[in-house]
PDB file of C-alpha atoms in Angstrom:
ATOM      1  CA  UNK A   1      11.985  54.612  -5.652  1.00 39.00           C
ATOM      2  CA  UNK A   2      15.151  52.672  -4.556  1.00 39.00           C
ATOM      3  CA  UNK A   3      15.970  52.050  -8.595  1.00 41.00           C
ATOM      4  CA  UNK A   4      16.542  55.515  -9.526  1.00 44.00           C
ATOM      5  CA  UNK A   5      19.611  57.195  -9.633  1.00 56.00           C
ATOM      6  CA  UNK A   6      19.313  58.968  -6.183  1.00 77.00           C
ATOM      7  CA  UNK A   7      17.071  57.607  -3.779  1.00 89.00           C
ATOM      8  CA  UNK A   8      14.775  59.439  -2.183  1.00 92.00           C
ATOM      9  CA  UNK A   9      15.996  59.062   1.107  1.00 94.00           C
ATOM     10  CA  UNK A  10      19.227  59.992   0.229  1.00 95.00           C
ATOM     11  CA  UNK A  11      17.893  62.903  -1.234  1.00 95.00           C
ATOM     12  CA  UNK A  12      16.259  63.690   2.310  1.00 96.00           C
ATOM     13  CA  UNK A  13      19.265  63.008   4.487  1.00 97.00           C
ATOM     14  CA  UNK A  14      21.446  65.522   2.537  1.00 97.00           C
ATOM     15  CA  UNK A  15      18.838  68.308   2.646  1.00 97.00           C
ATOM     16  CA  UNK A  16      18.607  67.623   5.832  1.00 97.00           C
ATOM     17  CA  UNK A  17      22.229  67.934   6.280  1.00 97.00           C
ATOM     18  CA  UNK A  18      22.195  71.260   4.318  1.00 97.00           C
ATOM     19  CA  UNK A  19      19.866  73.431   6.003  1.00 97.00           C
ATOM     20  CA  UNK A  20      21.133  72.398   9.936  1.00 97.00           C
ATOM     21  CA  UNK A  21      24.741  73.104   8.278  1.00 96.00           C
ATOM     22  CA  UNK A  22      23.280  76.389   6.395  1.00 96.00           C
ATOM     23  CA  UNK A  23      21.627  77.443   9.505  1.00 96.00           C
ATOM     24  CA  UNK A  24      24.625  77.180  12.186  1.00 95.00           C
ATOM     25  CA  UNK A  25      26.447  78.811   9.447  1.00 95.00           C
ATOM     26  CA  UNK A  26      24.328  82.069   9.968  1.00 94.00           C
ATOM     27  CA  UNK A  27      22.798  81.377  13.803  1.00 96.00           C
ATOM     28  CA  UNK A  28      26.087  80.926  16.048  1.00 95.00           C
ATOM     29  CA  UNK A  29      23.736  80.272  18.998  1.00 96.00           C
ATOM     30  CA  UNK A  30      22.349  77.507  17.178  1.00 96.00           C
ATOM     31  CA  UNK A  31      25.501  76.026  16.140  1.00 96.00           C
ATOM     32  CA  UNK A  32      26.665  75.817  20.023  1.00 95.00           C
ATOM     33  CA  UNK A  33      23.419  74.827  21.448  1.00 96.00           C
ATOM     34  CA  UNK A  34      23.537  71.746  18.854  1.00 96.00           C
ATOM     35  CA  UNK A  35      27.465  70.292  18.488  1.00 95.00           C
ATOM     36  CA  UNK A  36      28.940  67.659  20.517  1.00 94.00           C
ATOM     37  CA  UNK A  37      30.115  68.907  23.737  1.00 94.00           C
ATOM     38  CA  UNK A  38      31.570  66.215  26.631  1.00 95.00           C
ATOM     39  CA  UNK A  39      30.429  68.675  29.133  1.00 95.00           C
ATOM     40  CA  UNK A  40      26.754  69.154  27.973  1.00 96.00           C
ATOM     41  CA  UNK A  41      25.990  65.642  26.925  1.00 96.00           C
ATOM     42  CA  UNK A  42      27.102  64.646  30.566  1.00 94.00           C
ATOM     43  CA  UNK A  43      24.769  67.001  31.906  1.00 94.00           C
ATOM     44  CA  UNK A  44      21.908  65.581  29.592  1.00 94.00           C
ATOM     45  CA  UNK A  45      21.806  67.114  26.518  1.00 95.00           C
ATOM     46  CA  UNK A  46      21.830  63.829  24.619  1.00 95.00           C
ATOM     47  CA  UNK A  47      20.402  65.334  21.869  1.00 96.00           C
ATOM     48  CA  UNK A  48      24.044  66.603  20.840  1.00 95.00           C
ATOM     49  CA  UNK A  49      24.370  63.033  19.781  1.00 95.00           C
ATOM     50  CA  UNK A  50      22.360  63.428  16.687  1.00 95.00           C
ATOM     51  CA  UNK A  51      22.134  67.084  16.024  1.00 96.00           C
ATOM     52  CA  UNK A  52      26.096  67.185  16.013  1.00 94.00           C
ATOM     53  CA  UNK A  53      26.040  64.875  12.801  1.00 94.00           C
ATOM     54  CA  UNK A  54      23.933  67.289  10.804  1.00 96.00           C
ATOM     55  CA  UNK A  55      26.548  70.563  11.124  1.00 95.00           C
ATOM     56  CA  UNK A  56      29.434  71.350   9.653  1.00 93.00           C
ATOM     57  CA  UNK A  57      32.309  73.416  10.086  1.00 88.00           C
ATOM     58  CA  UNK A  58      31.839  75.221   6.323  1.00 90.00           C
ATOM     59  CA  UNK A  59      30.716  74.820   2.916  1.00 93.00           C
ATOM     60  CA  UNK A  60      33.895  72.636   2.219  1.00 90.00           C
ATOM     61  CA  UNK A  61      33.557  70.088   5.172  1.00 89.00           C
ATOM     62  CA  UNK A  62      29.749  70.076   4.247  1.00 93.00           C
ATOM     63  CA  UNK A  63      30.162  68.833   0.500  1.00 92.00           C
ATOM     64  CA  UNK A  64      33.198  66.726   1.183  1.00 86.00           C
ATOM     65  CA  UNK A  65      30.738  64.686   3.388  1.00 90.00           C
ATOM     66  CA  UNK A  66      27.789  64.740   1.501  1.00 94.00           C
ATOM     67  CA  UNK A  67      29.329  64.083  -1.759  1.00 88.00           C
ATOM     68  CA  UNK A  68      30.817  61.048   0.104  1.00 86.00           C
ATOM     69  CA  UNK A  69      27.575  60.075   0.936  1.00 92.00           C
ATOM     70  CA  UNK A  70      26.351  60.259  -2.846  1.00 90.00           C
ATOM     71  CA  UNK A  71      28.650  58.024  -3.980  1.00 85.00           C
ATOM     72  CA  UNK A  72      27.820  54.861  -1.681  1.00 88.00           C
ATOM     73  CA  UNK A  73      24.541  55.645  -0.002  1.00 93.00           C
ATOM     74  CA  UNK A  74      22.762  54.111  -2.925  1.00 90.00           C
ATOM     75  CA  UNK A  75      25.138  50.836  -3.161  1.00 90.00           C
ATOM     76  CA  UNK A  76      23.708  49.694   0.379  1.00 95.00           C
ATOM     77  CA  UNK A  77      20.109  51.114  -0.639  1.00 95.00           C
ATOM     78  CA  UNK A  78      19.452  48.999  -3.049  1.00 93.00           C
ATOM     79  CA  UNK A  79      20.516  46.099  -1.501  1.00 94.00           C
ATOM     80  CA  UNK A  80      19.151  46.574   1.998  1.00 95.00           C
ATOM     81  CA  UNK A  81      16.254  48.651   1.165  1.00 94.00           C
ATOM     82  CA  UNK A  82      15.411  52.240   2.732  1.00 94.00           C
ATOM     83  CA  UNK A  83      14.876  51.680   6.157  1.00 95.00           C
ATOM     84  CA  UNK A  84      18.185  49.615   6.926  1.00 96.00           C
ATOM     85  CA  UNK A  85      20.227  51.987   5.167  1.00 97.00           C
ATOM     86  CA  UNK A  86      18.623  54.769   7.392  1.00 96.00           C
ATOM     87  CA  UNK A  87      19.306  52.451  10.721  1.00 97.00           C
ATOM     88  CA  UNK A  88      23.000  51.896   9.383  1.00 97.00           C
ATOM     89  CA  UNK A  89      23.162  55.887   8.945  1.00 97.00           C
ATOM     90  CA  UNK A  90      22.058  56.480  12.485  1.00 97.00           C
ATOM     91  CA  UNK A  91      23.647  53.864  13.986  1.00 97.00           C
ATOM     92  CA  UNK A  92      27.076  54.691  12.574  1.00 96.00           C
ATOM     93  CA  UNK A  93      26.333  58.033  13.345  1.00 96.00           C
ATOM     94  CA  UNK A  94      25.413  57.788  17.283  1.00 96.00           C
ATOM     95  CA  UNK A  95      28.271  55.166  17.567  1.00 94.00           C
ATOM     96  CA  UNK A  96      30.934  57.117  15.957  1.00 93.00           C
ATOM     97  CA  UNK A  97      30.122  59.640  18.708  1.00 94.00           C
ATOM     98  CA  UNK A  98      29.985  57.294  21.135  1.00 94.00           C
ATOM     99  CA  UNK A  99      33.347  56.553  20.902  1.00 90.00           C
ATOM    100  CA  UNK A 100      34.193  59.783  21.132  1.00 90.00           C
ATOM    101  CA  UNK A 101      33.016  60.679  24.170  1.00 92.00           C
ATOM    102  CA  UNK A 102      34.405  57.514  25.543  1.00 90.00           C
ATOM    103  CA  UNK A 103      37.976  58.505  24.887  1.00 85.00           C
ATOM    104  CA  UNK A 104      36.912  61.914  25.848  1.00 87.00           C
ATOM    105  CA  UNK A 105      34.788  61.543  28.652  1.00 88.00           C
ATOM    106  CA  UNK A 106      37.375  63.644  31.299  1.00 89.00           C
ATOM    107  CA  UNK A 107      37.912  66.230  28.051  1.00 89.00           C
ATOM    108  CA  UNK A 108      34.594  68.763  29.319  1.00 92.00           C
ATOM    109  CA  UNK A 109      35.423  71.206  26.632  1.00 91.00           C
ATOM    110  CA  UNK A 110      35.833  68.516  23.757  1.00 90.00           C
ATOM    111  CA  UNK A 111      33.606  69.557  20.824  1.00 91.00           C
ATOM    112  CA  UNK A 112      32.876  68.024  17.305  1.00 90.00           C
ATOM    113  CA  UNK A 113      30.376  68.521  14.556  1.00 91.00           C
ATOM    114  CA  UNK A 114      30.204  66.603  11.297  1.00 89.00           C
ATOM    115  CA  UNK A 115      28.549  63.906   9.365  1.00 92.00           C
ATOM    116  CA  UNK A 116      31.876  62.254   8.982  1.00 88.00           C
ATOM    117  CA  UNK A 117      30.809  58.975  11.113  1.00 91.00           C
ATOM    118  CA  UNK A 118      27.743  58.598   9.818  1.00 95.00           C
ATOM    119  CA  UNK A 119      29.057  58.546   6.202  1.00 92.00           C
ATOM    120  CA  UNK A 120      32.170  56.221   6.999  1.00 90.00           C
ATOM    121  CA  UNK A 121      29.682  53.949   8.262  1.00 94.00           C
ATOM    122  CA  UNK A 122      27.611  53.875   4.936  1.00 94.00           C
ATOM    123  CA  UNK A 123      30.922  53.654   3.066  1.00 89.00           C
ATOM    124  CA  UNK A 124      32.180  50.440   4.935  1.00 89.00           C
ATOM    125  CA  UNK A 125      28.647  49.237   4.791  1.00 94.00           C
ATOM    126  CA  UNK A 126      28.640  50.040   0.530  1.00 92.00           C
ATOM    127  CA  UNK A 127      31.891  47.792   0.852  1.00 89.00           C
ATOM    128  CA  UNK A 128      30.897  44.751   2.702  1.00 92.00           C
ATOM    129  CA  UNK A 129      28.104  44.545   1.031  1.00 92.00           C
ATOM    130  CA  UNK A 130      30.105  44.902  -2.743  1.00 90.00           C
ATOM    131  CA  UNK A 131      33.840  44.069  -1.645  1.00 83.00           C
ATOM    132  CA  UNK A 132      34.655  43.907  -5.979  1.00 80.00           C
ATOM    133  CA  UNK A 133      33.881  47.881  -6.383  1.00 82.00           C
ATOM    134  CA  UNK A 134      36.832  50.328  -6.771  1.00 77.00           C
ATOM    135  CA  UNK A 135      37.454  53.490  -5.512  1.00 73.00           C
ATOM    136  CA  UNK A 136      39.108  56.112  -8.034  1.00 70.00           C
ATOM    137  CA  UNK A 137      40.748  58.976  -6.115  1.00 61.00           C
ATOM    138  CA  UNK A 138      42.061  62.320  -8.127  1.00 57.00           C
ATOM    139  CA  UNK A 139      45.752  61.655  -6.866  1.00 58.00           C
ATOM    140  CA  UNK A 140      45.971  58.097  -7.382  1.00 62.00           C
ATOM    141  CA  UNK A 141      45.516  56.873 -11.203  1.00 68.00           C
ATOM    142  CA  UNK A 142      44.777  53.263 -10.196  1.00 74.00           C
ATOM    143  CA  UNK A 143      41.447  52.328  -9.298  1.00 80.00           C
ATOM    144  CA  UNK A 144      41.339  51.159  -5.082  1.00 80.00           C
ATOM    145  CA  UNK A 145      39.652  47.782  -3.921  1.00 82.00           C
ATOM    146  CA  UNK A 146      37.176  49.017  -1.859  1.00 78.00           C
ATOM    147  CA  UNK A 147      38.133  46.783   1.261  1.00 80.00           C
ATOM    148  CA  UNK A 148      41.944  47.634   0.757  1.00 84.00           C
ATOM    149  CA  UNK A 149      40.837  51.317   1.403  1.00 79.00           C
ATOM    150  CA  UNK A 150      38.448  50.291   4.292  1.00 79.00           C
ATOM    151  CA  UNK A 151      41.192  48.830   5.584  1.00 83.00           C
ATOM    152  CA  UNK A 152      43.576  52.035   5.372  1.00 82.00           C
ATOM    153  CA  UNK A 153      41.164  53.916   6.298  1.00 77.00           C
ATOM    154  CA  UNK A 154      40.679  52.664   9.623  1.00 79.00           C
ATOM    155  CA  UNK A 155      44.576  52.263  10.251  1.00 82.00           C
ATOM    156  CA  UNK A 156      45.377  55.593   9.630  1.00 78.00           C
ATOM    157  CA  UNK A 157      42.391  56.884  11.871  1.00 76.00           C
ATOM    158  CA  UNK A 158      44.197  54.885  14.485  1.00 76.00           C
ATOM    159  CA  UNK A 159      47.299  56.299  13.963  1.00 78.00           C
ATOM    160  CA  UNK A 160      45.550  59.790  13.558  1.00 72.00           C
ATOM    161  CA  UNK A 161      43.645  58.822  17.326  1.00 68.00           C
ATOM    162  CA  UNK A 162      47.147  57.619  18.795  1.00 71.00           C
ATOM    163  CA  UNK A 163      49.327  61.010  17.323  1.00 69.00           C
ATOM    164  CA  UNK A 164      46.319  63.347  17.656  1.00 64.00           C
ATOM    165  CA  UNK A 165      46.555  64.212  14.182  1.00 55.00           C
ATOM    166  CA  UNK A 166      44.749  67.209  12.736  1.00 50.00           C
ATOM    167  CA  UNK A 167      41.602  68.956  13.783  1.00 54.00           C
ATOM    168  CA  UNK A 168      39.745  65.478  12.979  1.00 59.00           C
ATOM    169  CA  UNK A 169      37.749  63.648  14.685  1.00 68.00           C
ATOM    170  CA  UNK A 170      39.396  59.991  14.256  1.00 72.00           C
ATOM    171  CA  UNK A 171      37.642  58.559  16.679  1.00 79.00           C
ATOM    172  CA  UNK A 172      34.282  59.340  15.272  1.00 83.00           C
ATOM    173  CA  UNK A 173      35.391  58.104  11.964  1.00 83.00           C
ATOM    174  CA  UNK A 174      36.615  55.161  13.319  1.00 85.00           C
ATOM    175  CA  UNK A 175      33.549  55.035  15.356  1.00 89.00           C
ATOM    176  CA  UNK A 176      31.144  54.852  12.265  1.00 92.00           C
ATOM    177  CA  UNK A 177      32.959  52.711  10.618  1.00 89.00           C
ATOM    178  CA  UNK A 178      32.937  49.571  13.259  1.00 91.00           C
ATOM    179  CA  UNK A 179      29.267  50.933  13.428  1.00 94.00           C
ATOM    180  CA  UNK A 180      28.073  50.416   9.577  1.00 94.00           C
ATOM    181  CA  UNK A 181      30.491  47.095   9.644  1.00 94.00           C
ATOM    182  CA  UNK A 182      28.523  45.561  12.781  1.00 95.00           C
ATOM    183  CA  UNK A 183      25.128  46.830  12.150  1.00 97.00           C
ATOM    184  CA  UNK A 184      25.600  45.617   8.083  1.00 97.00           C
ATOM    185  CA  UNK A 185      26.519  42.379   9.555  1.00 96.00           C
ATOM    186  CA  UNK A 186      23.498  42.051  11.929  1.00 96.00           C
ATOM    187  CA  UNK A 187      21.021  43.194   8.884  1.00 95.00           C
ATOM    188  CA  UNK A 188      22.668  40.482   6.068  1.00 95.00           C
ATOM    189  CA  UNK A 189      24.222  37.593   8.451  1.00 95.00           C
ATOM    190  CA  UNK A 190      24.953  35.666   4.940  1.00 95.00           C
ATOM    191  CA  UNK A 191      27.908  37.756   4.258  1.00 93.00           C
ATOM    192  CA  UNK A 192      29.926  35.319   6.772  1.00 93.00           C
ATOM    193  CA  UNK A 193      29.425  32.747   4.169  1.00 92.00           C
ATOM    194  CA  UNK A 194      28.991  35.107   1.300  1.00 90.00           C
ATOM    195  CA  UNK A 195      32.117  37.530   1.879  1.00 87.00           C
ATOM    196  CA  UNK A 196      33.620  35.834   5.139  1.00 91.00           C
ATOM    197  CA  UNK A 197      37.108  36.676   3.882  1.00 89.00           C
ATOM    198  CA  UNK A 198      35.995  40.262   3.220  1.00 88.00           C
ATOM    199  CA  UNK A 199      34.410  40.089   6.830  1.00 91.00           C
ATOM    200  CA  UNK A 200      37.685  38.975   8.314  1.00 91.00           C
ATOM    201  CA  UNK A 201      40.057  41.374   6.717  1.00 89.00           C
ATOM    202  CA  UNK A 202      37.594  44.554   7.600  1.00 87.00           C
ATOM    203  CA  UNK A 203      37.674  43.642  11.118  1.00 88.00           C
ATOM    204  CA  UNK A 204      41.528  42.994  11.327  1.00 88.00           C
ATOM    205  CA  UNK A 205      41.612  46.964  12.452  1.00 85.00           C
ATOM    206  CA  UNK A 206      39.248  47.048  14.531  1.00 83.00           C
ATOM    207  CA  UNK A 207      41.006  44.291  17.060  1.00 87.00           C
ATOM    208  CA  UNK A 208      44.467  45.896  16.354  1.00 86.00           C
ATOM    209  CA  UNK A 209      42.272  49.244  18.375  1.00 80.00           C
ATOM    210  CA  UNK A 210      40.948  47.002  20.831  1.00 80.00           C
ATOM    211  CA  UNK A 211      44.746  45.482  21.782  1.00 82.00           C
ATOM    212  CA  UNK A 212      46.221  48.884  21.529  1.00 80.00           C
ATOM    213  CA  UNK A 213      43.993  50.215  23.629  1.00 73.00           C
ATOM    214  CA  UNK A 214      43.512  47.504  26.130  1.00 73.00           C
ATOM    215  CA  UNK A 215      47.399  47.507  26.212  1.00 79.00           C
ATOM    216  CA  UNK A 216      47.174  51.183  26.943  1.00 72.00           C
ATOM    217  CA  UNK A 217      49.131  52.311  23.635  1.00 68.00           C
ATOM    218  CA  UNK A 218      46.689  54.389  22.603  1.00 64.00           C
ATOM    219  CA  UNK A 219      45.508  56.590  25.480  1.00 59.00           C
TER     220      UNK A 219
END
């Protein structure tokens, strides 16, 4: 199954994605009872955790993510197999949200919905695993390493989490991201001899966060 074009499991994640999205679309009761809120996951509705990943905010938001996770779900698939790329999906996704509610946690009305952690995580998994694909981007005409974007990525989502840019969720983003890298590095330990200076580089943002925040420049 993992050698065709799509795997199945990617197949199921993004239905899966579809009709939760589809449904809070049309059920607004649904779509409250199943986001990530601060104030109801502290009082115990960890299920937010999860369900928040498979809504969406519209049709846009919905294929921006999902086409995302076309593109590179099947990179770490068929290196990794079925069931780590579903770990690295859920992981990325539950720590991605994770983060936000830790620089949240006093913000009880703080809400979020998306896949967007889940897929960053894949995407920075697709890239340690293959740091010699490109990225092609409509507005650029140059092809993209793919761990010169990872790395871009995750600076501008801290700049985006210190400046409170946009109605995005940075942190989650962010979140995913160091998810998929540390989970992908667990899974396939031979990437420190493999792709160590790949390894290095991809974590050079992720201890600029930790010294901006433990220097308290970013709360």
């Amino acid at each position: 199954m993992d050698n065709l074009g799509i795997s199945i499991v990617t197949i199921v994640i993004i239905a899966a994605n579809v009709i939760m999205s589809f449904k809070g679309f049309d059920d607004r009761i649904f779509f409250e009872k199943y986001k990530f809120n601060v104030g109801s996951i502290k009082r115990g509705e960890q299920i937010r955790m999860l369900s928040s990943g498979f809504l969406h905010a519209d049709i846009t938001h919905l294929l921006f993510n999902m086409f995302t996770l076309y593109f590179f779900a099947d990179a770490v698939v068929m290196i990794l197999g079925s069931f780590k790329f579903i770990v690295i999906y859920f992981a990325s996704l539950v720590f991605g949200n994770l983060l936000s509610l830790y620089f949240h946690k006093d913000e009880y009305w703080y809400s979020a919905i998306g896949a967007s952690g889940a897929v960053t995580g894949v995407l920075y998994a697709a890239i340690l695993l293959r740091p010699d694909m490109s990225l092609y981007m409509y507005f650029i005409p140059i092809p993209i390493p793919g761990y010169v974007f990872g790395i871009g990525y995750l600076l501008y989502s801290i700049y985006g989490m210190k400046n409170k840019i946009g109605n995005i969720g940075h942190d989650a983003h962010f979140g995913g991201a160091v998810g998929g890298y540390v989970v992908t590095l667990i899974m396939m330990p031979s990437l420190f001899t493999s792709n160590l200076g790949y390894v290095g580089l991809l974590a050079v943002p992720i201890i600029i966060l930790f010294v901006l925040y433990k220097t308290g420049k970013l709360k």
